[in-house]
PDB file of N, CA and C in Angstrom:
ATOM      1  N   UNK A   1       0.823  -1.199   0.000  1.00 69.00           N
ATOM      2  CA  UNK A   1       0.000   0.000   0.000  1.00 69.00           C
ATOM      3  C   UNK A   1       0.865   1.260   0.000  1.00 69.00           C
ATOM      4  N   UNK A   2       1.681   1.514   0.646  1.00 73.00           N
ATOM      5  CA  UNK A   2       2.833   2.830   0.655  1.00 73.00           C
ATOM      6  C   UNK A   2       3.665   2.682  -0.758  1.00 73.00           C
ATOM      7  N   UNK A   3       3.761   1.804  -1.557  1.00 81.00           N
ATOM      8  CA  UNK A   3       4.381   2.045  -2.854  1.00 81.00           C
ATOM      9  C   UNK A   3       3.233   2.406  -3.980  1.00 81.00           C
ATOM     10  N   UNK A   4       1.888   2.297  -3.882  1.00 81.00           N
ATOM     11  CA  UNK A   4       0.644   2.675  -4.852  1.00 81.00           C
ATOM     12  C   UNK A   4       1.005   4.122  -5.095  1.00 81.00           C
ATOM     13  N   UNK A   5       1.020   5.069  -4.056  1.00 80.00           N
ATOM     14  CA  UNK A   5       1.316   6.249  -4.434  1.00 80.00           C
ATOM     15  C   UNK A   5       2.352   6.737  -5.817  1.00 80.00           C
ATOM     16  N   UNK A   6       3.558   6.153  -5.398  1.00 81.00           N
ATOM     17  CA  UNK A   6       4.471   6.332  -6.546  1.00 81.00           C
ATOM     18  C   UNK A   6       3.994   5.770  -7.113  1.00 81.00           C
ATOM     19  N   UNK A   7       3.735   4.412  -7.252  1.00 84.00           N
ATOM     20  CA  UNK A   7       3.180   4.061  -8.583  1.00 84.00           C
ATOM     21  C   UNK A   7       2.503   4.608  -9.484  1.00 84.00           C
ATOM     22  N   UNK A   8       1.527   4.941  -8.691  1.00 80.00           N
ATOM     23  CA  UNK A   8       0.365   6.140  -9.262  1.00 80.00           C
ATOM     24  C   UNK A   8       1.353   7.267 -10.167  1.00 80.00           C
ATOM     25  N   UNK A   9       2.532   7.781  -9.114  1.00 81.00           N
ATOM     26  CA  UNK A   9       3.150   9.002  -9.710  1.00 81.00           C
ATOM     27  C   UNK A   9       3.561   8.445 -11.070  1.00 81.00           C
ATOM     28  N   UNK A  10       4.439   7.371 -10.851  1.00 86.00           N
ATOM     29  CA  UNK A  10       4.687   7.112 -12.312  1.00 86.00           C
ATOM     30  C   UNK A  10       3.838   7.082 -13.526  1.00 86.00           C
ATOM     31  N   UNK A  11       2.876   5.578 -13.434  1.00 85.00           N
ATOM     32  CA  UNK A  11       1.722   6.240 -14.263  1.00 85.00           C
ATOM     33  C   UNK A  11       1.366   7.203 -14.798  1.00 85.00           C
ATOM     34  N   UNK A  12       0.906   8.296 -13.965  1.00 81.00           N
ATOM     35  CA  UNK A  12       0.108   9.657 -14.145  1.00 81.00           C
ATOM     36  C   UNK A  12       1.224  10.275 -15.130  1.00 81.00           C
ATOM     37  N   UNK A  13       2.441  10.150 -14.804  1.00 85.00           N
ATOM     38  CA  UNK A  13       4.121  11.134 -15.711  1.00 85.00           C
ATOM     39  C   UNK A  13       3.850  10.302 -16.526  1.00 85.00           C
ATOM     40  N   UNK A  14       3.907   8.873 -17.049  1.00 87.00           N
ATOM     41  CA  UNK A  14       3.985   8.548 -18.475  1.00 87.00           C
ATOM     42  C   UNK A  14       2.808   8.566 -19.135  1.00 87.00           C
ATOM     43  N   UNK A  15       1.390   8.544 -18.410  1.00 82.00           N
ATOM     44  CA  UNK A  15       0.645   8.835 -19.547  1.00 82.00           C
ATOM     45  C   UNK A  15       0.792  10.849 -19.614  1.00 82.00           C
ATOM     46  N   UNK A  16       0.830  11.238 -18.850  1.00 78.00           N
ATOM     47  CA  UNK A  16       1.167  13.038 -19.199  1.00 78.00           C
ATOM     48  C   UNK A  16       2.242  12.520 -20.657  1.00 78.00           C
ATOM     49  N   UNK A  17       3.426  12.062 -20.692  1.00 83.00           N
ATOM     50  CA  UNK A  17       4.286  12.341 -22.099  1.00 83.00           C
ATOM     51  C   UNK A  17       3.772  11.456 -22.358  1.00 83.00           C
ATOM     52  N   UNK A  18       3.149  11.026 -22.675  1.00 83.00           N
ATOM     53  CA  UNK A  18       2.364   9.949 -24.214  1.00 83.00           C
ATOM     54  C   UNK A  18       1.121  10.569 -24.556  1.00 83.00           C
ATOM     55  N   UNK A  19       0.513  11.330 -23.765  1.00 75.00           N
ATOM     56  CA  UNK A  19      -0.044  12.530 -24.113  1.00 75.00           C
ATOM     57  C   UNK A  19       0.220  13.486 -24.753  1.00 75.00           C
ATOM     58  N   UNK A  20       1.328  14.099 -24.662  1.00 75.00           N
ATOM     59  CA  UNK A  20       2.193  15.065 -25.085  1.00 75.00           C
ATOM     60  C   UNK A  20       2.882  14.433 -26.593  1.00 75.00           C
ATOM     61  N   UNK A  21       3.497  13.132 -26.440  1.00 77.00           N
ATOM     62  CA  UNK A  21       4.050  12.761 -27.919  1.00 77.00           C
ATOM     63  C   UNK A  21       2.762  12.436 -29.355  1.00 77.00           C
ATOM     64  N   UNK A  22       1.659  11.730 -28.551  1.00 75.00           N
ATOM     65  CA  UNK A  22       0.457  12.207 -29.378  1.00 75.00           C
ATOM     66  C   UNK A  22      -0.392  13.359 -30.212  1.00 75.00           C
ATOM     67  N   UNK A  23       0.109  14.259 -29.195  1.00 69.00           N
ATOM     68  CA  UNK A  23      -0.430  15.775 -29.556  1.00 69.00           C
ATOM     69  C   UNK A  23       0.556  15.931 -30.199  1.00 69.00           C
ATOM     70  N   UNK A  24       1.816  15.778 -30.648  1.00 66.00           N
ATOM     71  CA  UNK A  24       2.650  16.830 -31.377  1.00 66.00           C
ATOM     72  C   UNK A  24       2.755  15.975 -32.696  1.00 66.00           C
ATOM     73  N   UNK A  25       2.962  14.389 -32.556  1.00 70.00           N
ATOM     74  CA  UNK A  25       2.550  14.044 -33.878  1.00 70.00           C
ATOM     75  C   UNK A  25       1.386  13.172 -34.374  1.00 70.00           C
ATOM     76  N   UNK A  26       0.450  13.968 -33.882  1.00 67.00           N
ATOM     77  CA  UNK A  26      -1.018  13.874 -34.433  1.00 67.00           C
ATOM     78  C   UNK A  26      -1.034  14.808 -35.566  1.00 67.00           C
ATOM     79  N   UNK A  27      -1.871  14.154 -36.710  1.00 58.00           N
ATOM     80  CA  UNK A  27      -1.647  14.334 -38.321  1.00 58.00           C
ATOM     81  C   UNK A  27      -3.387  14.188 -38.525  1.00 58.00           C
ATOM     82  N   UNK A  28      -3.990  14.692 -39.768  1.00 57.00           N
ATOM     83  CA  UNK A  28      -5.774  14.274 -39.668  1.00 57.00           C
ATOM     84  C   UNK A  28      -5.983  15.605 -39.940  1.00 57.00           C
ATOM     85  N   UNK A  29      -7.160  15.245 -40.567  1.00 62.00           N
ATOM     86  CA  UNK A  29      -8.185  16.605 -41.038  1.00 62.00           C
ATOM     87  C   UNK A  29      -8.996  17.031 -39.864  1.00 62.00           C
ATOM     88  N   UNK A  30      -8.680  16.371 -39.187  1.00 61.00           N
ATOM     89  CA  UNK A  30      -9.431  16.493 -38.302  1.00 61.00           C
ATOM     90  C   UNK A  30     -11.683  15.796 -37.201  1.00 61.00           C
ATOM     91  N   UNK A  31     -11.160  14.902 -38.183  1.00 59.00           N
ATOM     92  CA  UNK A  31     -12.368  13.934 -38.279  1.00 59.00           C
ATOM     93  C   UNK A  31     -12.448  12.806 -36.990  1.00 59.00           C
ATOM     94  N   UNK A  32     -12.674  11.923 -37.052  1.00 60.00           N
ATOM     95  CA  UNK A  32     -12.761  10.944 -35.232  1.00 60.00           C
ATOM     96  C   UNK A  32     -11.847  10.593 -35.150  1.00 60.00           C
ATOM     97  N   UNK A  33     -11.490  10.588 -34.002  1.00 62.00           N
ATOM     98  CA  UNK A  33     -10.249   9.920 -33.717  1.00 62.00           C
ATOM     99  C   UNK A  33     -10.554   8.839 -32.078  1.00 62.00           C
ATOM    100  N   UNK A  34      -9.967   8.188 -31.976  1.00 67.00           N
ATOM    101  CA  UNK A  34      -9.901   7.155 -31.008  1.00 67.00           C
ATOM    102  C   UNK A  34      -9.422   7.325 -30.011  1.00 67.00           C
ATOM    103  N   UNK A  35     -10.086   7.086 -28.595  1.00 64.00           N
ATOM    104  CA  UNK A  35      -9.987   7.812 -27.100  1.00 64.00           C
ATOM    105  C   UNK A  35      -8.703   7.476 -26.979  1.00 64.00           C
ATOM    106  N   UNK A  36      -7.834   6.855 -27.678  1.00 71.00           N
ATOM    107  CA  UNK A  36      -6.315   6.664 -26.791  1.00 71.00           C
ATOM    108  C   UNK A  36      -5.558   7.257 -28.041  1.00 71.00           C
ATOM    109  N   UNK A  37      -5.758   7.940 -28.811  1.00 72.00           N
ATOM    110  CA  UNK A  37      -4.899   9.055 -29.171  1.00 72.00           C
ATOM    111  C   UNK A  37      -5.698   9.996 -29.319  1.00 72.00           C
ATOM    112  N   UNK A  38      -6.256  10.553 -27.907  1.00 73.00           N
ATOM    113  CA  UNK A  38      -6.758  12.093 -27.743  1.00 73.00           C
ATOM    114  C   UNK A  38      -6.095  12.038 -25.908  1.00 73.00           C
ATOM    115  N   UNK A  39      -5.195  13.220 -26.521  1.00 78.00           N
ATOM    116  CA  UNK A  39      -4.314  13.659 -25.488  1.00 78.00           C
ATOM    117  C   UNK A  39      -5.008  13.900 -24.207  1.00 78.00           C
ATOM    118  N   UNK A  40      -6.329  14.365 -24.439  1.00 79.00           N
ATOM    119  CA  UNK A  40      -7.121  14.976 -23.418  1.00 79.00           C
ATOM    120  C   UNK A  40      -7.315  13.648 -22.427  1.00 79.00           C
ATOM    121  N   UNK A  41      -7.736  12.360 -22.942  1.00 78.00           N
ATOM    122  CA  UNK A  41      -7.550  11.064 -22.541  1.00 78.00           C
ATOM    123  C   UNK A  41      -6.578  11.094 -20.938  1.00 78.00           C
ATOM    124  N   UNK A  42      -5.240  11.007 -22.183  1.00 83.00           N
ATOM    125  CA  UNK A  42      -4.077  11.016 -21.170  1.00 83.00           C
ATOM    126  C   UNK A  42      -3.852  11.889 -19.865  1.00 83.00           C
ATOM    127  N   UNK A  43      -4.491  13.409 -20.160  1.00 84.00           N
ATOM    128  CA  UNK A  43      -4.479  14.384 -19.092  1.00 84.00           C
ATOM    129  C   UNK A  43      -5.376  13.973 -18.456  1.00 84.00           C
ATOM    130  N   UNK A  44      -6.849  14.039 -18.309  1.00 83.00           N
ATOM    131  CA  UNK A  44      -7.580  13.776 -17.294  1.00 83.00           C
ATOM    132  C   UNK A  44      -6.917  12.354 -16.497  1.00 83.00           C
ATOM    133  N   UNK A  45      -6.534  11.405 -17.156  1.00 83.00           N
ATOM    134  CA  UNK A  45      -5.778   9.949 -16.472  1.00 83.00           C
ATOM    135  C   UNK A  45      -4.753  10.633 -15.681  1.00 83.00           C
ATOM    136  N   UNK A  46      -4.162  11.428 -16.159  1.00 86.00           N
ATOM    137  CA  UNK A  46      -3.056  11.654 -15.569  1.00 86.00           C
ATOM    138  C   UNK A  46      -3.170  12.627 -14.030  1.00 86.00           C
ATOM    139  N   UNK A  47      -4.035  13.321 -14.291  1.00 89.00           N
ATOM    140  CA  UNK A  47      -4.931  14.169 -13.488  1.00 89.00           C
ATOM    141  C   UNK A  47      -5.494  13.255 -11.757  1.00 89.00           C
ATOM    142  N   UNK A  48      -6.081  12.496 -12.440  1.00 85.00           N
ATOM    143  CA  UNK A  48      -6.875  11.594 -11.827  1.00 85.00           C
ATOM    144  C   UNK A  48      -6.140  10.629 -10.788  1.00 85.00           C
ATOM    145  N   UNK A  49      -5.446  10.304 -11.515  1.00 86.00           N
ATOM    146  CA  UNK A  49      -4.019   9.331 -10.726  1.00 86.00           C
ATOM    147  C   UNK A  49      -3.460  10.194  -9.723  1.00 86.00           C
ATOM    148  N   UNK A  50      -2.926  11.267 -10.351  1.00 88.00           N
ATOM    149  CA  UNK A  50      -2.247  12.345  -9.115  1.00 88.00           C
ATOM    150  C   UNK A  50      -3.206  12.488  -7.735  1.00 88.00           C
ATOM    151  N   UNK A  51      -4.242  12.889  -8.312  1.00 86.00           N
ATOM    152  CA  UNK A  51      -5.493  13.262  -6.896  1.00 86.00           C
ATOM    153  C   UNK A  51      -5.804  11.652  -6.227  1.00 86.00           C
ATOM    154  N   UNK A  52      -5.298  10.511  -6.797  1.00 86.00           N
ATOM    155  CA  UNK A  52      -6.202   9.510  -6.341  1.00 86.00           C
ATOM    156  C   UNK A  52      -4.634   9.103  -5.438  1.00 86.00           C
ATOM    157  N   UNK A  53      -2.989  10.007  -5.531  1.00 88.00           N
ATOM    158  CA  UNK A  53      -1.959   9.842  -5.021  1.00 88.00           C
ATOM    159  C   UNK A  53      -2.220  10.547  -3.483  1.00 88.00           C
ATOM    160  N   UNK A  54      -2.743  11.607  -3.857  1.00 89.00           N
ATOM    161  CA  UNK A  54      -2.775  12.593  -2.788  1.00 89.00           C
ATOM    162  C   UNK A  54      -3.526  11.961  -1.918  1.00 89.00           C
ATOM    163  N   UNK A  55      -4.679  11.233  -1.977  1.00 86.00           N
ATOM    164  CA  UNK A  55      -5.668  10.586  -1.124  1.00 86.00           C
ATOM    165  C   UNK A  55      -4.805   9.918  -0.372  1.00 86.00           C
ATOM    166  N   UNK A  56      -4.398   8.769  -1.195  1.00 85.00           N
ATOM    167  CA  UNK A  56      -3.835   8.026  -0.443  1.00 85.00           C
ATOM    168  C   UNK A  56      -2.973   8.476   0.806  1.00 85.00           C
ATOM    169  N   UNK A  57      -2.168   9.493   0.045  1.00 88.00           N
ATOM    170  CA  UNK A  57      -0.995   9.677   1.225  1.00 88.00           C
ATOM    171  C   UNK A  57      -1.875  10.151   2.052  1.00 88.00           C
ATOM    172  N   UNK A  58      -3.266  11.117   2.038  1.00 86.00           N
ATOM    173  CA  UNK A  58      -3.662  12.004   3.377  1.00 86.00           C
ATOM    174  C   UNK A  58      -4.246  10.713   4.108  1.00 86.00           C
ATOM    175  N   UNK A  59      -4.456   9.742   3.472  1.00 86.00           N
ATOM    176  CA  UNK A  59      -5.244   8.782   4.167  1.00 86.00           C
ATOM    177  C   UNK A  59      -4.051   7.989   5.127  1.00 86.00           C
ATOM    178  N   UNK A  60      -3.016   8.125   4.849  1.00 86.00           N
ATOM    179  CA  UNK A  60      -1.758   7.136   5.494  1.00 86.00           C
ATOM    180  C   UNK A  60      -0.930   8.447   6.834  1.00 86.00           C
ATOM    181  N   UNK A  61      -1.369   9.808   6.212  1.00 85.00           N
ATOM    182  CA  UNK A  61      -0.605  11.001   7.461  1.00 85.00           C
ATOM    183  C   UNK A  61      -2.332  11.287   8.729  1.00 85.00           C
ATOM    184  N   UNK A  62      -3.123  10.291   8.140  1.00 82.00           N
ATOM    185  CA  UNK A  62      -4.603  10.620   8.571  1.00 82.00           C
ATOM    186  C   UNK A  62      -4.552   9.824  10.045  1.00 82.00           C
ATOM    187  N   UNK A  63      -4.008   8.402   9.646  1.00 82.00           N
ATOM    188  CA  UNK A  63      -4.200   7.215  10.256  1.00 82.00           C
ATOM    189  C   UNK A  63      -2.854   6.778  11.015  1.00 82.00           C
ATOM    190  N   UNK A  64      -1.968   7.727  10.948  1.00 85.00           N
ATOM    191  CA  UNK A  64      -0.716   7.544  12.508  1.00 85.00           C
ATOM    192  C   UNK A  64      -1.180   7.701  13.285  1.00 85.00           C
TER     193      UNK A  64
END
């Protein structure tokens, strides 16, 4: 349980740059594209993970 956090951190940093390498070479007229190459995907995941890091830890400085 005390290593989920980082884990989480990691996660959340590699989907942020696979987010980021998507957006820069994303090519298209601009027509549908597929939830795992839309960057926005990756940010909210990445987003999400971080806040679901923070829990954890307040939940572990909660419970000394």
């Amino acid at each position: 349980m005390k290593q989920l956090p980082g884990l989480l951190w990691v996660v959340a940093a590699l989907s942020l740059v696979a987010g980021l390498v998507v957006r820069v070479f994303r090519t298209g007229p601009g027509g549908f594209t597929p939830v795992l190459s839309d960057p926005e995907f990756y940010w909210r995941l990445g987003i999400g993970l971080l806040l679901m890091a923070i829990v954890i830890v307040l939940i572990h400085i909660r419970d000394r």
